[in-house]
Tab-separated table of C-alpha atoms in Angstrom:
chain	number	residue	atom	x	y	z
A	69	MET	CA	-4.347	15.914	9.735
A	70	ARG	CA	-2.921	13.616	7.082
A	71	LYS	CA	-0.249	11.204	8.331
A	72	GLN	CA	2.471	9.154	6.705
A	73	VAL	CA	2.172	5.498	7.707
A	74	TYR	CA	4.180	2.326	7.131
A	75	LEU	CA	2.112	-0.856	6.847
A	76	PHE	CA	3.446	-4.094	8.332
A	77	GLU	CA	0.581	-5.741	6.396
A	78	LEU	CA	2.592	-5.238	3.181
A	79	ASP	CA	5.570	-7.258	4.428
A	80	SER	CA	6.925	-9.523	1.690
A	81	VAL	CA	6.686	-12.637	3.883
A	82	ARG	CA	2.920	-12.218	4.236
A	83	ASN	CA	2.117	-13.936	0.972
A	84	SER	CA	-0.874	-16.232	1.480
A	85	LYS	CA	-4.096	-15.365	-0.323
A	86	ALA	CA	-5.709	-14.200	2.941
A	87	GLU	CA	-2.754	-11.909	3.729
A	88	ILE	CA	-2.645	-10.477	0.185
A	89	GLU	CA	-6.322	-9.563	0.411
A	90	ARG	CA	-5.841	-8.072	3.876
A	91	ALA	CA	-2.932	-5.978	2.560
A	92	GLN	CA	-5.143	-4.672	-0.257
A	93	LYS	CA	-7.904	-3.713	2.177
A	94	ALA	CA	-5.456	-2.090	4.623
A	95	LEU	CA	-3.876	-0.058	1.816
A	96	PHE	CA	-7.276	1.197	0.611
A	97	GLU	CA	-8.407	1.919	4.161
A	98	GLU	CA	-5.379	4.074	4.953
A	99	ILE	CA	-5.421	6.060	1.710
A	100	ILE	CA	-9.157	6.563	1.118
A	101	LEU	CA	-10.984	5.959	4.400
A	102	ASN	CA	-8.343	7.414	6.748
A	103	GLY	CA	-6.840	9.970	4.358
A	104	ASN	CA	-3.210	8.983	4.988
A	105	SER	CA	-0.198	8.562	2.733
A	106	VAL	CA	1.284	5.065	2.773
A	107	VAL	CA	5.069	4.753	2.633
A	108	LEU	CA	6.489	1.530	1.215
A	109	SER	CA	10.005	0.291	1.740
A	110	PHE	CA	11.938	-0.739	-1.363
A	111	ASN	CA	11.630	-4.303	-0.120
A	112	GLN	CA	7.843	-3.984	-0.156
A	113	LEU	CA	7.889	-2.305	-3.559
A	114	ALA	CA	9.896	-5.177	-5.043
A	115	ASP	CA	8.767	-8.146	-2.938
A	116	SER	CA	5.315	-7.605	-1.432
A	117	ARG	CA	2.688	-9.834	-3.010
A	118	GLY	CA	0.046	-7.698	-1.298
A	119	PHE	CA	1.263	-4.729	-3.344
A	120	LEU	CA	2.558	-6.339	-6.556
A	121	ARG	CA	-0.702	-8.183	-7.181
A	122	SER	CA	-2.211	-4.796	-8.119
A	123	LEU	CA	0.177	-4.559	-11.073
A	124	ALA	CA	-1.024	-7.728	-12.809
A	125	ASN	CA	-3.881	-5.744	-14.339
A	126	THR	CA	-3.018	-2.794	-16.590
A	127	ASP	CA	-5.996	-0.653	-15.499
A	128	THR	CA	-5.222	-1.218	-11.820
A	129	SER	CA	-1.509	-0.583	-12.336
A	130	GLU	CA	-2.284	2.789	-13.941
A	131	GLN	CA	-4.353	3.719	-10.901
A	132	ILE	CA	-1.519	2.681	-8.543
A	133	ILE	CA	0.970	4.734	-10.576
A	134	HIS	CA	-1.357	7.749	-10.339
A	135	MET	CA	-1.357	7.454	-6.541
A	136	PHE	CA	2.439	7.553	-6.520
A	137	GLU	CA	2.415	10.625	-8.754
A	138	LEU	CA	-0.046	12.443	-6.462
A	139	GLY	CA	1.751	11.524	-3.212
A	140	HIS	CA	-0.748	9.079	-1.729
A	141	LEU	CA	1.769	6.265	-2.155
A	142	LYS	CA	5.461	6.817	-1.506
A	143	VAL	CA	8.633	4.770	-1.337
A	144	ALA	CA	11.193	5.414	1.394
A	145	GLN	CA	14.757	6.231	0.431
A	146	TYR	CA	17.432	4.488	2.485
A	147	TYR	CA	21.163	4.345	3.101
A	148	ARG	CA	23.157	1.274	2.132
A	149	ARG	CA	25.864	-0.156	4.370
A	150	ASP	CA	28.463	1.956	2.539
A	151	ASN	CA	26.338	5.073	3.333
A	152	THR	CA	25.296	5.608	-0.304
A	153	LEU	CA	21.721	6.852	-0.611
A	154	VAL	CA	19.235	4.872	-2.697
A	155	ARG	CA	17.011	7.660	-3.968
A	156	THR	CA	14.677	6.216	-6.620
A	157	ALA	CA	12.965	3.006	-7.635
A	158	SER	CA	14.870	3.126	-10.917
A	159	GLN	CA	18.195	3.171	-9.067
A	160	TYR	CA	17.104	0.299	-6.803
A	161	PHE	CA	15.911	-1.927	-9.654
A	162	GLN	CA	18.913	-1.167	-11.856
A	163	GLN	CA	21.316	-2.225	-9.114
A	164	ALA	CA	19.357	-5.432	-8.450
A	165	LEU	CA	19.020	-6.306	-12.144
A	166	SER	CA	22.683	-5.649	-12.922
A	167	THR	CA	23.659	-8.920	-11.197
A	168	PRO	CA	21.201	-11.551	-12.521
A	169	ASP	CA	22.982	-14.441	-10.782
A	170	SER	CA	22.156	-12.946	-7.389
A	171	PHE	CA	18.729	-11.720	-8.465
A	172	HIS	CA	16.349	-12.845	-5.742
A	173	PHE	CA	13.676	-10.251	-5.160
A	174	SER	CA	10.176	-11.396	-5.895
A	175	THR	CA	9.047	-8.918	-8.559
A	176	PHE	CA	9.830	-11.288	-11.419
A	177	GLU	CA	10.042	-14.612	-9.586
A	178	GLY	CA	8.294	-17.566	-11.188
A	179	LEU	CA	8.138	-15.900	-14.620
A	180	ASN	CA	10.751	-18.177	-16.260
A	181	LEU	CA	12.808	-15.219	-17.477
A	182	THR	CA	16.121	-15.758	-19.235
A	183	HIS	CA	19.280	-13.724	-18.659
A	184	ASP	CA	18.516	-11.922	-21.930
A	185	ASP	CA	15.048	-11.030	-20.603
A	186	ILE	CA	16.557	-9.660	-17.386
A	187	HIS	CA	19.050	-7.665	-19.471
A	188	ASP	CA	16.232	-6.156	-21.557
A	189	ILE	CA	14.285	-5.193	-18.432
A	190	HIS	CA	17.432	-3.558	-17.038
A	191	GLN	CA	17.921	-1.624	-20.276
A	192	ALA	CA	14.272	-0.547	-20.381
A	193	ILE	CA	14.496	0.894	-16.862
A	194	THR	CA	17.913	2.474	-17.407
A	195	PHE	CA	16.976	4.255	-20.644
A	196	CYS	CA	13.188	4.616	-20.071
A	197	ASP	CA	12.752	2.401	-23.130
A	198	LEU	CA	9.321	0.763	-22.766
A	199	PRO	CA	9.077	-0.048	-26.517
A	200	LEU	CA	11.950	-2.509	-25.977
A	201	LEU	CA	9.596	-4.602	-23.837
A	202	GLN	CA	6.417	-3.831	-25.761
A	203	GLN	CA	7.830	-5.578	-28.821
A	204	LYS	CA	7.877	-8.856	-26.880
A	205	ALA	CA	5.123	-11.393	-27.511
A	206	PRO	CA	2.023	-10.049	-25.715
A	207	ASN	CA	1.050	-12.324	-22.855
A	208	ASN	CA	0.236	-12.073	-19.164
A	209	THR	CA	3.895	-12.305	-18.153
A	210	TRP	CA	5.130	-9.442	-20.302
A	211	ASN	CA	2.042	-7.316	-19.636
A	212	TYR	CA	2.829	-7.580	-15.917
A	213	ILE	CA	6.533	-6.802	-16.463
A	214	ILE	CA	5.661	-3.755	-18.584
A	215	ASN	CA	3.299	-2.537	-15.834
A	216	VAL	CA	6.084	-2.866	-13.237
A	217	VAL	CA	8.653	-1.070	-15.413
A	218	THR	CA	6.133	1.681	-16.234
A	219	MET	CA	5.564	2.202	-12.518
A	220	VAL	CA	9.298	2.278	-11.743
A	221	ILE	CA	9.969	4.886	-14.433
A	222	ALA	CA	6.955	7.058	-13.525
A	223	MET	CA	7.532	7.143	-9.761
A	224	SER	CA	11.244	7.832	-10.231
A	225	GLN	CA	10.300	11.043	-12.032
A	226	SER	CA	7.886	12.321	-9.385
A	227	ARG	CA	9.093	14.172	-6.312
A	228	PHE	CA	5.787	13.395	-4.586
A	229	SER	CA	6.495	9.639	-4.564
A	230	ILE	CA	9.537	9.876	-2.272
A	231	ALA	CA	9.766	9.731	1.531
A	232	GLU	CA	13.001	10.912	3.121
A	233	PRO	CA	15.151	8.535	5.183
A	234	ILE	CA	16.661	8.797	8.650
A	235	LYS	CA	20.358	8.071	8.354
A	236	SER	CA	21.040	6.913	11.905
A	237	HIS	CA	18.483	4.510	13.311
A	238	ILE	CA	18.422	1.201	15.131
A	239	SER	CA	19.662	-1.895	13.261
A	240	LEU	CA	18.056	-5.329	13.190
A	241	HIS	CA	20.853	-6.878	15.258
A	242	GLU	CA	20.586	-4.118	17.880
A	243	LEU	CA	16.819	-4.603	18.157
A	244	ILE	CA	17.183	-8.384	18.437
A	245	MET	CA	19.696	-7.891	21.270
A	246	LEU	CA	17.247	-5.575	23.037
A	247	PHE	CA	14.581	-8.234	22.608
A	248	LEU	CA	16.825	-10.900	24.157
A	249	ASN	CA	17.401	-8.629	27.161
A	250	SER	CA	13.738	-7.662	27.601
A	251	ARG	CA	11.981	-10.983	28.232
A	252	ASP	CA	10.302	-9.848	31.460
A	253	ARG	CA	9.047	-6.599	29.921
A	254	LEU	CA	7.638	-8.461	26.921
A	255	LEU	CA	6.027	-11.125	29.082
A	256	SER	CA	4.410	-8.462	31.243
A	257	SER	CA	3.129	-6.673	28.139
A	258	LEU	CA	1.732	-9.906	26.688
A	259	GLN	CA	-0.145	-10.758	29.858
A	260	VAL	CA	-1.966	-7.422	30.049
A	261	GLN	CA	-3.034	-7.316	26.398
A	262	PRO	CA	-6.826	-7.062	25.991
A	263	GLU	CA	-6.604	-9.645	23.167
A	264	GLN	CA	-5.180	-12.291	25.488
A	265	ALA	CA	-7.133	-15.574	25.384
A	266	ALA	CA	-6.618	-19.332	25.446
A	267	SER	CA	-5.343	-19.201	21.846
A	268	THR	CA	-2.250	-17.304	23.034
A	269	ASP	CA	-1.242	-19.864	25.693
A	270	LYS	CA	1.440	-21.434	23.482
A	271	LEU	CA	2.816	-18.015	22.622
A	272	ILE	CA	3.072	-16.838	26.243
A	273	SER	CA	4.482	-20.207	27.315
A	274	ALA	CA	7.254	-20.034	24.701
A	275	ILE	CA	8.236	-16.600	26.004
A	276	SER	CA	7.956	-17.451	29.705
A	277	ASN	CA	9.954	-20.719	29.510
A	278	ASN	CA	12.727	-18.891	27.628
A	279	SER	CA	12.738	-21.306	24.658
A	280	VAL	CA	12.412	-18.580	22.023
A	281	HIS	CA	15.122	-16.460	23.634
A	282	GLU	CA	17.441	-19.460	23.881
A	283	LEU	CA	16.884	-20.317	20.218
A	284	LEU	CA	17.649	-16.773	19.017
A	285	SER	CA	20.634	-16.527	21.388
A	286	ASN	CA	22.048	-19.763	19.944
A	287	ILE	CA	21.578	-18.490	16.405
A	288	ASN	CA	23.239	-15.198	17.309
A	289	GLY	CA	26.253	-17.161	18.538
A	290	THR	CA	26.665	-18.899	15.175
A	291	LEU	CA	26.282	-15.792	13.002
A	292	PRO	CA	28.934	-13.246	12.024
A	293	PRO	CA	29.063	-10.284	14.434
A	294	LYS	CA	26.167	-7.842	14.151
A	295	SER	CA	24.306	-9.734	11.427
A	296	ASN	CA	21.506	-7.492	10.119
A	297	CYS	CA	20.113	-9.689	7.338
A	298	ARG	CA	16.616	-10.939	8.091
A	299	THR	CA	16.912	-13.804	5.603
A	300	VAL	CA	20.009	-15.152	7.357
A	301	TRP	CA	18.222	-15.203	10.721
A	302	LYS	CA	15.131	-16.860	9.236
A	303	ASN	CA	17.158	-19.485	7.386
A	304	HIS	CA	18.878	-20.474	10.635
A	305	ILE	CA	15.465	-20.813	12.295
A	306	TYR	CA	14.365	-23.156	9.487
A	307	GLU	CA	17.552	-25.215	9.958
A	308	TYR	CA	16.683	-25.731	13.618
A	309	LEU	CA	13.173	-26.773	12.587
A	310	LYS	CA	14.551	-29.394	10.187
A	311	LYS	CA	16.760	-30.871	12.897
A	312	ASP	CA	14.020	-31.350	15.479
A	313	THR	CA	10.250	-31.140	14.996
A	314	LEU	CA	9.894	-30.544	18.739
A	315	TYR	CA	11.025	-27.010	17.913
A	316	THR	CA	7.949	-26.375	15.718
A	317	ASP	CA	6.123	-23.852	17.934
A	318	THR	CA	9.345	-22.276	19.180
A	319	CYS	CA	10.675	-21.839	15.637
A	320	HIS	CA	7.343	-20.547	14.414
A	321	ILE	CA	7.196	-17.888	17.133
A	322	ALA	CA	10.860	-16.965	16.627
A	323	ASP	CA	10.154	-16.542	12.908
A	324	LEU	CA	7.237	-14.182	13.639
A	325	ILE	CA	9.398	-12.203	16.078
A	326	ILE	CA	12.183	-11.703	13.512
A	327	ASP	CA	9.617	-10.484	10.969
A	328	LEU	CA	8.155	-8.052	13.477
A	329	LEU	CA	11.525	-6.696	14.575
A	330	TYR	CA	12.587	-6.275	10.948
A	331	ASN	CA	9.518	-4.151	10.203
A	332	TYR	CA	10.114	-1.990	13.271
A	333	VAL	CA	13.655	-1.366	11.998
A	334	VAL	CA	12.405	-0.368	8.542
A	335	GLU	CA	9.747	1.897	10.051
A	336	SER	CA	12.312	3.597	12.297
A	337	GLY	CA	14.341	4.569	9.208
A	338	ILE	CA	11.553	6.619	7.590
A	339	LYS	CA	11.334	10.329	8.319
A	340	ASN	CA	7.973	11.778	9.446
A	341	VAL	CA	6.248	8.405	9.629
A	342	CYS	CA	3.669	7.988	12.414
A	343	LYS	CA	4.419	5.020	14.656
A	344	HIS	CA	2.119	3.184	17.057
A	345	TYR	CA	4.292	3.820	20.085
A	346	ASP	CA	6.099	6.651	21.874
A	347	GLY	CA	9.825	6.754	22.497
A	348	GLU	CA	12.552	4.624	20.976
A	349	ALA	CA	12.186	1.150	19.470
A	350	GLY	CA	13.223	-1.578	21.885
A	351	ILE	CA	13.500	0.797	24.845
A	352	SER	CA	10.191	2.467	25.749
A	353	ASP	CA	7.381	0.648	27.550
A	354	SER	CA	5.060	1.894	24.818
A	355	PHE	CA	7.142	-0.002	22.240
A	356	TRP	CA	6.861	-3.310	24.104
A	357	GLN	CA	3.116	-2.814	24.523
A	358	ASP	CA	2.834	-2.344	20.781
A	359	PHE	CA	5.169	-5.273	20.086
A	360	ALA	CA	3.091	-7.579	22.311
A	361	SER	CA	-0.129	-6.479	20.609
A	362	ARG	CA	1.278	-7.114	17.141
A	363	LEU	CA	2.865	-10.436	18.143
A	364	ILE	CA	-0.497	-11.746	19.367
A	365	MET	CA	-2.097	-10.627	16.113
A	366	TYR	CA	0.670	-12.270	14.026
A	367	TRP	CA	0.302	-15.495	16.033
A	368	ARG	CA	-3.461	-15.641	15.574
A	369	ASP	CA	-3.245	-14.799	11.875
A	370	SER	CA	-0.716	-17.566	11.304
A	371	GLN	CA	-2.960	-20.052	13.096
A	372	ASP	CA	-5.968	-19.010	11.018
A	373	ILE	CA	-4.026	-19.330	7.746
A	374	ASN	CA	-2.576	-22.734	8.553
A	375	ASN	CA	-6.009	-24.033	9.556
A	376	SER	CA	-7.834	-22.725	6.489
A	377	SER	CA	-7.990	-23.628	2.820
A	378	CYS	CA	-5.794	-20.635	1.949
A	379	LYS	CA	-2.298	-21.382	0.727
A	380	VAL	CA	0.238	-21.259	3.552
A	381	HIS	CA	3.357	-19.117	3.247
A	382	TYR	CA	6.069	-20.138	0.845
A	383	TYR	CA	9.672	-19.393	1.715
A	384	GLN	CA	12.920	-18.398	0.025
A	385	ASP	CA	13.616	-21.771	-1.567
A	386	GLU	CA	10.135	-22.050	-3.097
A	387	LYS	CA	9.491	-20.455	-6.484
A	388	PRO	CA	5.789	-19.897	-7.190
A	389	ASP	CA	4.819	-20.070	-10.848
A	390	LEU	CA	2.824	-17.384	-12.606
A	391	ASP	CA	-0.588	-18.919	-11.912
A	392	ASN	CA	0.111	-19.090	-8.170
A	393	TRP	CA	0.043	-15.350	-7.656
A	394	ILE	CA	-0.105	-13.048	-10.683
A	395	LEU	CA	-3.174	-14.729	-12.116
A	396	SER	CA	-4.501	-16.176	-8.889
A	397	SER	CA	-8.037	-15.399	-7.783
A	398	VAL	CA	-7.445	-12.564	-5.328
A	399	GLN	CA	-9.923	-9.824	-4.497
A	400	LEU	CA	-8.231	-6.485	-5.143
A	401	ALA	CA	-9.259	-3.236	-3.526
A	402	PRO	CA	-11.490	-0.943	-5.670
A	403	TRP	CA	-8.610	1.153	-7.006
A	404	ASP	CA	-10.795	2.639	-9.755
A	405	THR	CA	-12.872	4.319	-7.043
A	406	ALA	CA	-9.725	5.459	-5.224
A	407	ASP	CA	-8.339	6.941	-8.443
A	408	ARG	CA	-11.449	9.078	-8.940
A	409	ILE	CA	-11.399	10.353	-5.352
A	410	ILE	CA	-7.757	11.272	-4.724
A	411	GLU	CA	-6.294	14.717	-5.258
A	412	LYS	CA	-2.711	15.930	-5.365
A	413	ILE	CA	-0.897	16.244	-2.027
A	414	ASP	CA	1.304	19.344	-2.064
A	415	THR	CA	2.653	19.192	1.495
A	416	ILE	CA	4.597	16.508	3.320
A	417	PRO	CA	3.054	15.588	6.697
A	418	GLN	CA	5.301	16.733	9.559
A	419	SER	CA	3.271	15.234	12.395
A	420	THR	CA	5.095	13.980	15.492
A	421	GLU	CA	1.951	12.278	16.770
A	422	THR	CA	1.597	8.557	17.198
A	423	TYR	CA	-0.804	6.866	14.800
A	424	GLU	CA	-3.524	6.541	17.431
A	425	GLN	CA	-3.460	10.194	18.506
A	426	ASN	CA	-6.453	12.118	17.102
A	427	HIS	CA	-7.324	9.038	15.046
A	428	SER	CA	-11.085	9.372	15.533
A	429	GLU	CA	-10.991	13.068	14.629
A	430	GLN	CA	-8.997	12.265	11.501
A	431	ILE	CA	-11.505	9.646	10.358
A	432	LYS	CA	-14.363	12.121	10.896
A	433	SER	CA	-12.444	14.738	8.932
A	434	GLN	CA	-11.874	12.294	6.071
A	435	LYS	CA	-15.564	11.381	6.014
A	436	ILE	CA	-16.398	15.086	5.722
A	437	TYR	CA	-13.851	15.408	2.897
A	438	LEU	CA	-15.314	12.429	1.012
A	439	ASN	CA	-18.858	13.774	1.406
A	440	LYS	CA	-17.778	17.203	0.133
A	441	ARG	CA	-15.968	15.566	-2.775
A	442	PHE	CA	-19.045	13.584	-3.762
A	443	ARG	CA	-21.339	16.603	-3.296
A	444	LYS	CA	-19.060	18.687	-5.503
A	445	ILE	CA	-19.181	16.097	-8.275
A	446	ILE	CA	-22.964	15.719	-8.024
A	447	GLY	CA	-23.306	19.515	-7.918
A	448	THR	CA	-21.272	19.806	-11.123
A	449	ILE	CA	-23.451	17.162	-12.763
A	450	GLY	CA	-26.580	19.040	-11.624
A	451	ALA	CA	-25.188	22.317	-12.996
A	452	SER	CA	-24.509	20.705	-16.382
A	453	ILE	CA	-28.017	19.268	-16.583
A	454	PHE	CA	-29.608	22.528	-15.382
A	455	LEU	CA	-27.647	24.579	-17.938
A	456	PHE	CA	-28.622	22.200	-20.731
A	457	VAL	CA	-32.309	22.283	-19.775
A	458	PHE	CA	-32.257	26.073	-19.213
A	459	ILE	CA	-30.703	26.879	-22.591
A	460	ASN	CA	-32.989	24.502	-24.447
A	461	THR	CA	-36.042	25.910	-22.641
A	462	ILE	CA	-35.139	29.504	-23.513
A	463	LEU	CA	-34.341	28.648	-27.122
A	464	GLY	CA	-37.502	26.557	-27.361
A	465	TRP	CA	-39.515	29.557	-26.171
A	466	ILE	CA	-37.808	31.828	-28.732
A	467	GLN	CA	-38.286	29.229	-31.471
A	468	GLY	CA	-41.967	28.974	-30.613
A	469	ALA	CA	-42.313	32.742	-30.765
A	470	VAL	CA	-40.746	33.139	-34.236
A	471	GLU	CA	-42.030	29.897	-35.756
A	472	PRO	CA	-45.376	31.308	-37.041
A	473	ASP	CA	-43.485	33.912	-39.105
A	474	PHE	CA	-40.871	31.482	-40.426
A	475	HIS	CA	-41.795	29.526	-43.548
A	476	ASN	CA	-39.125	26.749	-43.559
A	477	ILE	CA	-39.485	24.732	-40.322
A	478	LEU	CA	-36.543	22.394	-41.141
A	479	ILE	CA	-34.080	25.258	-41.527
A	480	LEU	CA	-35.442	26.863	-38.353
A	481	THR	CA	-34.934	23.618	-36.398
A	482	ILE	CA	-31.359	23.202	-37.682
A	483	LEU	CA	-30.603	26.861	-36.946
A	484	PHE	CA	-31.793	26.666	-33.349
A	485	ALA	CA	-29.943	23.360	-32.779
A	486	PHE	CA	-26.773	25.133	-33.952
A	487	ILE	CA	-27.481	28.166	-31.751
A	488	SER	CA	-28.177	25.863	-28.790
A	489	THR	CA	-24.802	24.145	-29.201
A	490	ILE	CA	-22.952	27.455	-29.507
A	491	ALA	CA	-24.795	28.954	-26.524
A	492	PHE	CA	-24.066	25.942	-24.324
A	493	GLY	CA	-20.366	26.090	-25.322
A	494	ILE	CA	-20.050	29.853	-24.729
A	495	ILE	CA	-21.792	29.823	-21.355
A	496	GLY	CA	-19.869	26.694	-20.339
A	497	SER	CA	-16.585	28.423	-21.264
A	498	LEU	CA	-17.500	31.535	-19.290
A	499	ILE	CA	-18.016	29.576	-16.076
A	500	SER	CA	-15.384	26.862	-16.671
A	501	ASN	CA	-12.957	28.711	-14.399
A	502	LYS	CA	-15.284	27.905	-11.510
A	503	ILE	CA	-16.502	24.430	-12.389
A	504	HIS	CA	-15.856	21.984	-15.227
A	505	LEU	CA	-19.069	21.223	-17.090
A	506	ALA	CA	-19.375	17.932	-18.948
A	507	ASP	CA	-21.887	17.316	-21.722
A	508	LEU	CA	-25.198	15.685	-20.873
A	509	LEU	CA	-24.215	12.095	-21.709
A	510	ASP	CA	-20.926	12.397	-19.801
A	511	SER	CA	-22.803	13.902	-16.858
A	512	LEU	CA	-25.183	10.947	-16.711
A	513	ASN	CA	-22.292	8.469	-16.880
A	514	LEU	CA	-20.424	10.416	-14.194
A	515	PHE	CA	-23.523	10.357	-11.974
A	516	LYS	CA	-23.732	6.578	-12.314
A	517	VAL	CA	-20.034	6.151	-11.435
A	518	THR	CA	-20.289	8.558	-8.482
A	519	ILE	CA	-23.193	6.619	-6.979
A	520	LYS	CA	-21.075	3.482	-7.322
A	521	ASP	CA	-18.115	5.193	-5.594
A	522	ILE	CA	-20.330	6.319	-2.708
A	523	ARG	CA	-21.566	2.770	-2.206
A	524	VAL	CA	-18.042	1.334	-2.426
A	525	THR	CA	-16.614	3.685	0.202
A	526	LYS	CA	-19.569	2.975	2.502
A	527	LYS	CA	-19.173	-0.795	2.182
A	528	GLN	CA	-15.374	-1.023	2.469
A	529	PRO	CA	-14.382	-2.634	5.785
A	530	ARG	CA	-12.711	-0.576	8.486
A	531	GLY	CA	-10.347	-1.799	11.157
A	532	ILE	CA	-8.268	-3.927	8.762
A	533	SER	CA	-5.219	-1.695	9.083
A	534	TYR	CA	-3.519	-2.196	12.454
A	535	TYR	CA	-4.779	-0.027	15.300
A	536	ARG	CA	-3.743	-0.485	18.943
A	537	LYS	CA	-6.660	0.277	21.255
A	538	SER	CA	-4.524	0.301	24.396
A	539	ALA	CA	-2.612	3.271	22.955
A	540	GLU	CA	-5.691	5.417	23.518
A	541	ASN	CA	-5.189	5.125	27.274
A	542	GLU	CA	-1.463	5.913	26.926
A	543	ASN	CA	-2.278	9.063	24.947
A	544	ASN	CA	-4.777	10.204	27.565
A	545	GLU	CA	-2.359	9.794	30.462
């Protein structure tokens, strides 16, 4: 059964080259290999490098837009603090663009846009006026902006691109307070994780000696009551790091924890999304098992990135230029293959299962679906070729029979070529309700592309998208 999933891999703070490529692979894996719909938050839609990088290329952006229109990609509506509902991407972008001085989300960062440029983008989205932007000087910057605006307009007009929100759910401050009061439960969960190894010693030590909890408790004491802004929490962590380098590991782990808790909060606000734990966030044992598993993964990923040649994270006060991410050398997922495979989703998944429940059965089912899809395409190609050969064989036999009695061979050849074309068109029209028949050249090109798609889906890596193995035992209990 198809599930709706929220990917932590698309978090806006995961912006190194390695994380962008992982996000691309995880997105493709969920949609094509697992057969799920991926729900983005508005923050991910506007800030995630792992997602936005797909829009730098016009062909790829068209394929991404198509997935929104068919329901394979969605964006989650949400309630603002004043309880107003943000329904569409157009509404979200218009509100952000209406105050350029406080314009911080990453969609257009590093593009050296003027206030007049921001105003034109706002007008284009408000009035669906793409020609206003298309008259700008054609370059990589404006091509990317036009792709983003095209996506915003298109997905705002499709009911299949929307995921409903949950109005009352846990807040970031509430989840942080639960974290501060659950040190022993987290420590216990960390110590029993199958991924535990020497590389996690610093992580477990920082939790067991209470340094991370003390740091976050101190920050909580300096913030306004019930502060729910992730950026505010992270900025305070960076301030502690600047004061004393002895806080490096503690601040690093605290930063990862805030990012994790933030994503759990966002996930909890999406209706019908499949989580990786049972019960309520911050309360159930299953949640802390999942949190520990993800925290270890985040810790290891951050160590790998910082020790590699990949660019390390940049933060709020750093503005990457265009070359650093829009035109950077990043391997995108094969979205052209995905675009040829996907079909329209008419129903919204209502599953109450966790992500791991029936996961193996779902993957098998999706493999069967992909094989049927490819067989159907190849069968259609075979039918087109067979029909072409059959008609030409029959007409060739007739032509051979009448040729001795016909004096003008050129006229006879032209006549039978005309009859062959008409016959192929009539027969093709008669059976077009069952299958769509392409002409011979198109059929050969389609066969070549289909073979490529089969190879691509076979070679794409699995296990990139997060999966908690220990949840299998919980589901069997």
